[in-house]
Coordinates of C-alpha atoms in Angstrom, one line a residue:
M1 CA -24.1 180.0 134.4
N2 CA -23.0 178.6 137.1
Q3 CA -19.2 179.4 138.1
S4 CA -18.8 176.0 140.4
Y5 CA -16.5 174.8 136.9
R6 CA -14.5 177.7 137.7
T7 CA -13.1 176.2 141.0
Y8 CA -13.5 172.7 139.7
L9 CA -10.4 173.8 137.2
E10 CA -8.7 175.6 139.5
K11 CA -8.6 172.6 142.3
N12 CA -7.6 170.2 139.5
R13 CA -5.2 172.1 137.6
D14 CA -2.3 169.9 138.4
A15 CA -4.0 166.6 138.2
H16 CA -5.1 168.1 134.8
L17 CA -1.2 169.0 133.5
S18 CA -0.4 165.6 134.5
E19 CA -3.2 164.1 132.2
L20 CA -1.8 166.5 129.8
R21 CA 1.7 165.3 129.8
E22 CA 1.1 161.9 129.6
F23 CA -1.2 162.9 126.4
L24 CA 1.9 164.6 124.9
S25 CA 4.4 162.4 125.9
I26 CA 3.1 160.0 122.9
P27 CA 4.8 160.4 119.9
S28 CA 1.6 160.2 117.6
I29 CA 3.6 161.9 114.4
S30 CA 1.5 160.6 111.1
A31 CA 3.8 161.3 108.7
L32 CA 6.1 158.8 109.7
S33 CA 4.9 155.3 109.5
A34 CA 7.4 153.8 112.2
H35 CA 4.5 155.6 114.6
K36 CA 1.0 153.3 113.6
S37 CA 1.3 152.3 116.7
D38 CA 1.6 155.4 118.8
I39 CA -1.0 156.5 116.9
K40 CA -3.5 153.5 117.6
R41 CA -2.1 154.2 121.5
T42 CA -3.4 157.7 121.2
A43 CA -6.9 157.3 120.0
E44 CA -7.2 154.5 122.8
W45 CA -5.9 156.8 125.1
L46 CA -8.5 160.0 123.7
V47 CA -11.5 156.9 124.5
N48 CA -11.1 156.6 127.9
A49 CA -9.8 160.4 128.6
L50 CA -13.7 161.1 127.1
Q51 CA -15.6 158.6 129.2
A52 CA -13.8 159.8 132.5
A53 CA -15.0 163.4 131.6
G54 CA -18.8 161.9 131.2
L55 CA -18.9 162.0 127.4
E56 CA -21.4 159.1 125.9
N57 CA -21.2 156.7 122.4
V58 CA -17.3 157.1 123.0
Q59 CA -15.9 154.4 119.9
I60 CA -12.8 154.4 117.8
I61 CA -13.9 154.4 114.1
S62 CA -11.2 153.1 111.2
T63 CA -10.9 154.6 108.2
E64 CA -8.6 154.1 105.1
G65 CA -5.3 155.8 107.3
N66 CA -5.0 156.9 110.6
P67 CA -8.3 156.1 113.0
I68 CA -11.2 158.8 114.4
V69 CA -12.3 159.3 117.6
Y70 CA -16.1 160.3 118.0
A71 CA -17.9 160.6 121.2
D72 CA -21.0 162.4 122.9
W73 CA -23.4 163.9 125.1
M74 CA -26.7 165.3 123.6
H75 CA -29.4 165.7 126.8
A76 CA -29.6 169.5 126.8
E77 CA -32.6 171.3 127.2
N78 CA -32.3 172.8 124.4
D79 CA -32.0 171.4 120.5
V80 CA -28.7 173.4 120.5
T81 CA -25.3 170.6 119.2
A82 CA -21.9 171.4 118.9
L83 CA -19.5 169.8 117.2
I84 CA -16.3 170.2 118.1
Y85 CA -13.6 169.1 115.5
G86 CA -9.6 168.6 116.7
H87 CA -6.8 166.5 115.6
Y88 CA -4.5 164.6 118.1
D89 CA -1.4 163.9 115.3
V90 CA 1.9 165.9 115.0
Q91 CA 4.7 167.0 113.4
P92 CA 8.1 165.2 113.1
V93 CA 10.3 166.5 115.9
D94 CA 13.5 167.4 113.6
P95 CA 15.8 169.2 113.8
L96 CA 16.7 166.6 117.1
E97 CA 19.5 168.9 118.4
L98 CA 17.4 172.4 118.3
W99 CA 15.0 170.6 121.4
Q100 CA 15.9 172.2 125.0
T101 CA 14.6 169.2 126.3
P102 CA 13.2 166.3 124.6
P103 CA 10.1 166.4 122.5
F104 CA 7.2 163.9 124.1
E105 CA 8.8 164.0 127.5
P106 CA 6.6 167.1 128.3
D107 CA 8.5 170.2 130.5
I108 CA 7.2 173.0 132.3
R109 CA 9.1 176.1 132.6
D110 CA 8.1 179.8 132.5
G111 CA 4.6 178.9 132.6
K112 CA 4.8 177.1 129.3
I113 CA 4.9 173.7 129.0
Y114 CA 6.7 172.4 126.0
A115 CA 6.5 169.0 124.3
R116 CA 5.3 168.2 120.7
G117 CA 2.2 169.3 119.7
A118 CA 1.2 170.9 123.2
T119 CA 0.1 173.5 120.8
D120 CA -0.9 171.9 117.7
D121 CA -3.0 170.8 118.8
K122 CA -2.6 168.2 121.3
G123 CA -3.0 170.5 124.2
Q124 CA -6.3 172.5 122.6
V125 CA -8.5 169.3 121.8
F126 CA -7.6 168.2 125.4
M127 CA -8.8 171.5 126.6
H128 CA -12.4 171.5 125.1
I129 CA -12.4 167.6 126.9
K130 CA -11.5 169.3 130.5
A131 CA -14.1 171.8 129.8
V132 CA -16.5 169.4 129.6
E133 CA -15.7 167.0 132.2
A134 CA -15.8 170.6 134.2
L135 CA -19.1 171.0 133.4
L136 CA -20.4 167.6 134.4
K137 CA -18.5 166.9 137.3
T138 CA -20.1 170.5 138.7
E139 CA -23.3 170.9 136.5
G140 CA -24.0 167.3 135.9
K141 CA -25.1 168.5 132.6
L142 CA -23.9 170.7 129.7
P143 CA -25.9 173.8 128.2
V144 CA -25.5 173.0 124.6
N145 CA -25.4 169.1 123.3
V146 CA -21.6 168.5 122.0
K147 CA -20.6 166.1 119.8
F148 CA -16.3 165.5 119.0
C149 CA -14.6 164.1 116.2
I150 CA -10.9 164.1 117.1
E151 CA -8.5 163.1 113.5
G152 CA -5.3 161.3 113.3
E153 CA -4.0 162.7 109.9
E154 CA -4.1 166.7 109.7
E155 CA -0.8 167.1 109.7
V156 CA -0.9 164.9 106.6
G157 CA -3.4 167.1 104.8
S158 CA -6.7 164.9 106.4
P159 CA -7.0 162.4 102.9
N160 CA -9.6 160.2 104.6
L161 CA -11.4 162.9 107.1
E162 CA -13.8 164.7 103.7
P163 CA -15.1 160.9 103.2
F164 CA -15.4 159.8 106.7
V165 CA -17.5 163.1 107.2
E166 CA -19.8 162.6 103.7
K167 CA -20.5 159.1 105.1
H168 CA -21.1 160.3 109.1
K169 CA -23.3 163.1 107.8
D170 CA -26.4 162.1 110.4
M171 CA -23.8 161.4 113.2
L172 CA -21.8 164.1 112.9
A173 CA -24.8 166.4 112.2
A174 CA -24.3 169.8 114.3
D175 CA -25.5 173.9 114.4
V176 CA -22.3 175.0 114.9
L177 CA -18.1 173.1 114.0
V178 CA -15.7 174.6 116.7
I179 CA -12.3 174.2 115.8
S180 CA -9.6 175.2 118.3
D181 CA -6.3 175.4 116.2
T182 CA -5.6 178.9 115.1
P183 CA -3.6 181.8 117.2
M184 CA -4.5 184.5 119.1
L185 CA -3.3 188.1 118.4
E186 CA -0.7 188.3 121.0
K187 CA -0.5 187.6 124.6
G188 CA -3.5 189.1 126.6
K189 CA -5.2 189.8 123.0
P190 CA -7.6 186.6 122.0
A191 CA -9.1 186.8 118.1
I192 CA -11.3 184.7 116.0
C193 CA -10.8 183.7 112.9
Y194 CA -13.4 184.4 110.6
G195 CA -11.4 183.5 107.3
L196 CA -8.9 180.8 105.7
R197 CA -7.1 181.3 102.2
G198 CA -7.7 178.5 99.5
L199 CA -4.6 176.8 97.9
C200 CA -4.3 175.1 94.7
A201 CA -0.5 173.7 94.0
M202 CA 1.5 172.8 90.3
Q203 CA 4.8 172.0 89.0
I204 CA 5.8 172.9 85.6
D205 CA 8.4 170.8 83.6
V206 CA 10.0 172.7 80.4
K207 CA 11.3 170.5 78.3
G208 CA 14.2 171.4 75.5
A209 CA 16.4 168.8 73.4
N210 CA 16.8 165.2 74.3
G211 CA 19.5 165.4 76.2
D212 CA 22.2 168.1 77.6
L213 CA 24.2 170.0 75.2
H214 CA 28.1 171.5 74.6
S215 CA 26.6 175.9 75.4
G216 CA 29.5 176.2 73.2
I217 CA 28.4 174.5 70.0
Y218 CA 24.7 174.5 70.8
G219 CA 24.5 178.1 73.0
G220 CA 22.5 181.0 71.5
G221 CA 21.0 177.7 68.5
I222 CA 18.7 175.3 70.6
A223 CA 16.1 177.1 72.8
N224 CA 17.4 176.9 76.6
P225 CA 14.4 175.7 79.2
L226 CA 16.0 177.6 81.7
H227 CA 15.2 180.8 79.6
A228 CA 11.7 179.4 78.7
L229 CA 11.0 179.2 82.6
S230 CA 11.9 182.1 83.4
E231 CA 10.1 183.9 80.8
I232 CA 7.4 182.2 81.6
L233 CA 7.1 182.4 85.8
A234 CA 8.3 186.3 85.0
S235 CA 4.9 186.9 83.3
F236 CA 3.1 185.7 85.8
H237 CA 3.2 188.9 87.9
D238 CA 3.7 192.7 86.9
K239 CA 5.3 195.6 88.2
N240 CA 3.0 196.5 90.8
G241 CA 2.7 192.9 92.1
K242 CA -0.2 192.0 90.8
V243 CA -1.3 188.6 89.4
A244 CA -1.2 188.8 85.5
I245 CA -2.9 185.7 85.1
E246 CA -6.4 186.9 82.9
G247 CA -9.2 186.2 85.0
F248 CA -7.2 185.2 88.2
Y249 CA -9.1 187.9 90.0
D250 CA -13.0 187.2 88.4
K251 CA -14.4 185.6 91.5
V252 CA -12.2 187.3 94.1
K253 CA -14.9 189.0 96.9
P254 CA -13.5 192.4 97.7
L255 CA -12.8 193.4 101.2
T256 CA -15.9 195.4 102.4
K257 CA -15.1 199.4 104.1
E258 CA -15.8 197.9 107.5
E259 CA -13.1 195.1 106.9
R260 CA -10.3 197.2 105.9
Q261 CA -11.2 199.5 109.0
A262 CA -11.5 196.7 111.3
F263 CA -7.8 195.5 110.0
R264 CA -6.4 199.2 110.6
D265 CA -7.9 199.4 114.0
L266 CA -5.2 196.3 114.2
K267 CA -2.8 198.9 114.6
Y268 CA -0.2 196.0 112.7
D269 CA 3.7 197.3 113.1
E270 CA 5.1 196.6 109.6
E271 CA 7.8 198.4 110.9
A272 CA 8.4 195.8 112.7
L273 CA 7.4 193.2 110.8
K274 CA 11.1 194.1 108.5
K275 CA 13.5 194.1 111.2
E276 CA 12.3 190.7 112.2
L277 CA 12.4 189.6 108.9
G278 CA 15.8 191.4 108.2
V279 CA 14.1 192.8 104.5
N280 CA 14.4 196.3 103.9
E281 CA 10.6 197.0 102.4
L282 CA 7.4 194.5 102.4
Y283 CA 5.8 194.2 98.8
G284 CA 3.0 192.5 97.2
E285 CA 0.0 194.1 95.4
E286 CA -0.2 197.9 95.2
G287 CA -2.7 199.3 97.0
F288 CA -2.8 196.6 100.5
N289 CA -1.3 196.8 103.6
F290 CA 0.6 194.1 104.9
L291 CA -2.8 192.0 107.1
E292 CA -5.3 192.5 104.1
R293 CA -2.2 191.0 101.2
T294 CA -1.5 188.2 103.5
W295 CA -5.4 187.7 104.9
A296 CA -7.8 189.0 102.1
R297 CA -5.9 189.2 98.6
P298 CA -5.0 185.7 96.3
T299 CA -1.0 185.3 95.8
L300 CA 1.0 183.5 93.1
E301 CA 4.2 182.3 94.3
I302 CA 7.4 180.0 93.2
N303 CA 8.1 177.6 95.6
G304 CA 11.0 176.2 93.8
M305 CA 12.8 176.1 90.2
Y306 CA 15.4 174.3 89.6
G307 CA 17.6 172.8 86.6
G308 CA 21.3 172.8 84.4
F309 CA 24.0 171.8 86.8
Q310 CA 23.9 172.4 90.3
G311 CA 27.3 171.9 91.8
E312 CA 30.4 173.6 92.8
G313 CA 32.4 175.4 90.1
I314 CA 30.9 176.0 86.1
K315 CA 30.0 173.6 83.7
T316 CA 29.0 175.3 80.4
V317 CA 26.3 173.3 79.6
L318 CA 22.9 173.8 78.0
P319 CA 20.3 171.8 79.7
S320 CA 17.7 169.8 78.5
E321 CA 14.7 170.4 81.3
A322 CA 14.1 173.0 83.6
H323 CA 11.2 172.5 86.0
A324 CA 9.4 175.1 88.8
K325 CA 7.3 174.1 91.6
I326 CA 4.0 177.0 92.0
S327 CA 1.8 177.8 94.6
C328 CA -1.6 180.1 95.0
R329 CA -3.1 181.0 98.0
L330 CA -7.2 181.4 97.0
V331 CA -10.2 183.8 99.1
A332 CA -13.2 183.3 98.8
D333 CA -14.9 182.6 96.2
Q334 CA -11.9 181.3 94.1
D335 CA -12.0 177.9 93.0
P336 CA -9.1 175.8 92.9
A337 CA -9.5 174.2 89.9
E338 CA -10.3 176.9 88.2
I339 CA -7.7 179.0 89.2
Q340 CA -5.0 175.7 87.5
D341 CA -7.4 176.0 84.3
L342 CA -6.1 179.6 84.3
I343 CA -2.5 179.1 85.1
E344 CA -2.3 175.9 82.5
R345 CA -3.5 178.5 79.8
H346 CA -1.3 181.2 80.8
V347 CA 1.5 179.1 80.5
H348 CA 0.9 177.7 77.5
K349 CA 0.5 180.6 76.2
H350 CA 3.9 182.5 76.8
T351 CA 5.8 179.6 76.4
P352 CA 8.6 180.5 73.7
P353 CA 9.2 178.6 70.4
G354 CA 11.5 175.2 71.4
V355 CA 10.6 173.9 73.9
Q356 CA 7.4 171.7 75.3
V357 CA 6.0 172.5 78.6
S358 CA 3.7 170.0 80.6
L359 CA 1.6 171.1 84.6
T360 CA 0.9 168.4 86.9
R361 CA -1.4 169.4 89.4
M362 CA -0.6 168.6 93.0
D363 CA -2.4 169.8 96.7
S364 CA -5.7 172.0 96.5
G365 CA -8.2 173.2 98.7
R366 CA -11.1 175.9 99.0
P367 CA -10.8 178.9 100.8
F368 CA -13.2 179.5 103.4
Q369 CA -14.8 182.5 105.0
M370 CA -18.0 183.6 107.5
P371 CA -20.0 186.6 107.8
Y372 CA -18.0 187.4 111.2
N373 CA -21.4 188.9 112.4
H374 CA -22.8 185.9 112.2
P375 CA -24.6 184.7 116.4
V376 CA -22.5 182.0 116.7
I377 CA -19.4 184.2 116.3
Q378 CA -20.4 187.2 118.2
A379 CA -21.2 184.5 121.0
A380 CA -17.7 183.7 120.7
M381 CA -16.5 187.0 121.3
R382 CA -18.7 187.2 124.6
A383 CA -17.9 184.1 125.9
Y384 CA -13.6 185.6 125.6
E385 CA -14.3 188.6 126.7
K386 CA -15.8 187.3 130.1
A387 CA -12.7 185.0 130.7
Y388 CA -9.8 187.5 129.2
N389 CA -11.8 191.2 129.6
A390 CA -10.1 191.7 126.3
T391 CA -12.5 192.3 122.9
P392 CA -11.7 189.7 120.7
A393 CA -10.0 191.2 117.4
L394 CA -11.5 189.2 114.5
T395 CA -9.5 188.6 112.2
R396 CA -8.3 186.5 109.3
M397 CA -5.4 183.9 108.3
G398 CA -3.6 183.7 105.2
G399 CA -2.9 179.7 105.4
S400 CA -5.0 177.1 104.6
I401 CA -7.1 174.8 106.4
P402 CA -8.9 172.7 103.3
I403 CA -10.7 170.5 105.9
V404 CA -12.5 173.4 107.9
E405 CA -14.4 174.0 104.0
G406 CA -14.9 170.7 103.8
F407 CA -17.0 170.2 106.9
S408 CA -18.9 173.7 106.2
R409 CA -19.3 172.5 103.1
L410 CA -20.4 168.9 103.9
L411 CA -22.8 169.6 107.0
N412 CA -24.2 172.6 106.0
I413 CA -23.2 175.1 109.3
P414 CA -21.3 177.8 110.7
V415 CA -17.6 177.2 111.9
V416 CA -15.8 179.3 114.6
L417 CA -12.1 179.3 115.0
M418 CA -11.2 179.8 118.5
G419 CA -7.9 179.3 119.0
F420 CA -5.6 179.6 122.2
G421 CA -2.6 179.9 120.6
L422 CA 0.0 182.2 120.2
P423 CA 1.9 183.4 117.3
G424 CA 5.7 182.5 118.4
E425 CA 4.6 179.1 120.6
N426 CA 7.2 177.1 117.7
F427 CA 4.0 175.2 116.4
H428 CA 6.0 172.8 113.5
A429 CA 9.4 173.9 114.9
P430 CA 11.6 172.6 117.8
N431 CA 10.6 173.9 121.2
E432 CA 6.9 173.7 120.8
H433 CA 5.3 175.0 123.8
F434 CA 1.9 176.0 124.7
H435 CA 1.5 179.5 127.6
L436 CA -0.5 177.8 131.1
E437 CA -2.2 181.1 130.9
N438 CA -4.3 179.9 127.7
F439 CA -4.5 177.2 129.2
D440 CA -6.3 178.0 132.0
K441 CA -8.4 180.9 130.7
G442 CA -9.2 179.0 127.6
M443 CA -11.2 176.9 129.5
I444 CA -12.6 178.9 131.1
T445 CA -13.5 180.9 127.3
I446 CA -15.0 177.0 126.3
C447 CA -17.6 176.8 129.6
E448 CA -18.7 180.4 128.9
Y449 CA -19.0 179.7 125.0
W450 CA -21.6 177.0 125.8
G451 CA -23.2 179.0 127.8
E452 CA -23.4 182.0 125.2
L453 CA -24.1 179.5 122.7
S454 CA -27.8 178.6 124.4
Q455 CA -28.9 181.2 124.4
I456 CA -28.9 181.6 120.8
K457 CA -32.3 180.8 119.2
Q458 CA -32.1 178.9 116.5

């Protein structure tokens, strides 16, 4: 592929950074209704940026929530089409006092740009737009067809995205979905994520007597909901850290020998992690290391528990209620609804006498996993190597991005998670930033990826 796009990116770097500052200055916080007008303004800004880059059919499409921005360019000499997904909404900025510079007044210092959304995900969406622009301005064409789908509700769980994809399958049809919203391994070491854990969450409510009771008069004669809840929660794991829910592991896809070796080859420093977190031991399912436990094994965690007297001092009360919130991270091929069924059955089986228990199902999302030797991932590896002069690591992520599995299932296409952020860039936290080294190399990687993708035989 002609390398003139690199010269274009170098010559226009200052102009591009100025545009990025403008993009980042709009407070498109989806969680706060006060920023509804900013959401609209951001979508309109994207329309202008996509049109200026040379994309066509650019439009804002309404949903029951925030709008989705669509654009495409469909004139490639081959029939390979890539769908690029990203989001333009950002997290709230609290606590504001911890920001060194205002979160919506982008500041460049020490080779990084600081602003809310710099790495998650405005900066990475912007890179895709400018990569397309660079190729169209210098070569007049793209190696592949491209479509953009940029939403404004990712930070609040993308409630309207799956219905949108379901309704617009023909418009979004593609051969591969590309998402840049995941981190690299570390500075200079790119990574391609081929697996994400799923999620399901529940609340457990335990009810005893019809009101709080004096522990002297009733203690020892009436069931204590806090004791009952503790007994239920303690039953969730065995002494080796394994989830003790019957059937919990039945559909877990085991790690292959090759994957386990690849994880070991990353030489993850568990001692450094313990020091960083201030713990003397790591914990988890016996027989697996930290990366395996957090990337490729399912979990059940207690996220919160409460009941009874919480104030200063002591109040000798036997509470009438106790509550806990739990969540599971799931791996292929676990189904969130099935896991919730198993948990509910387990809880009722282990509820002691004298109390009543109820469960409320909350968030859920399916796990996602791609074959790491898939041609679209191998093409991405070659593109990273050209930009970074380093072979990217093949990783999984412990977190969940439910829309990835939704896209893959509804459109029946492979997904490539090729992010350019770094783990320490404070996404969702004060002083979020994005390393400009990865801004520069990332756009080169994207341009090279379109060239590599065009060579894949369909």
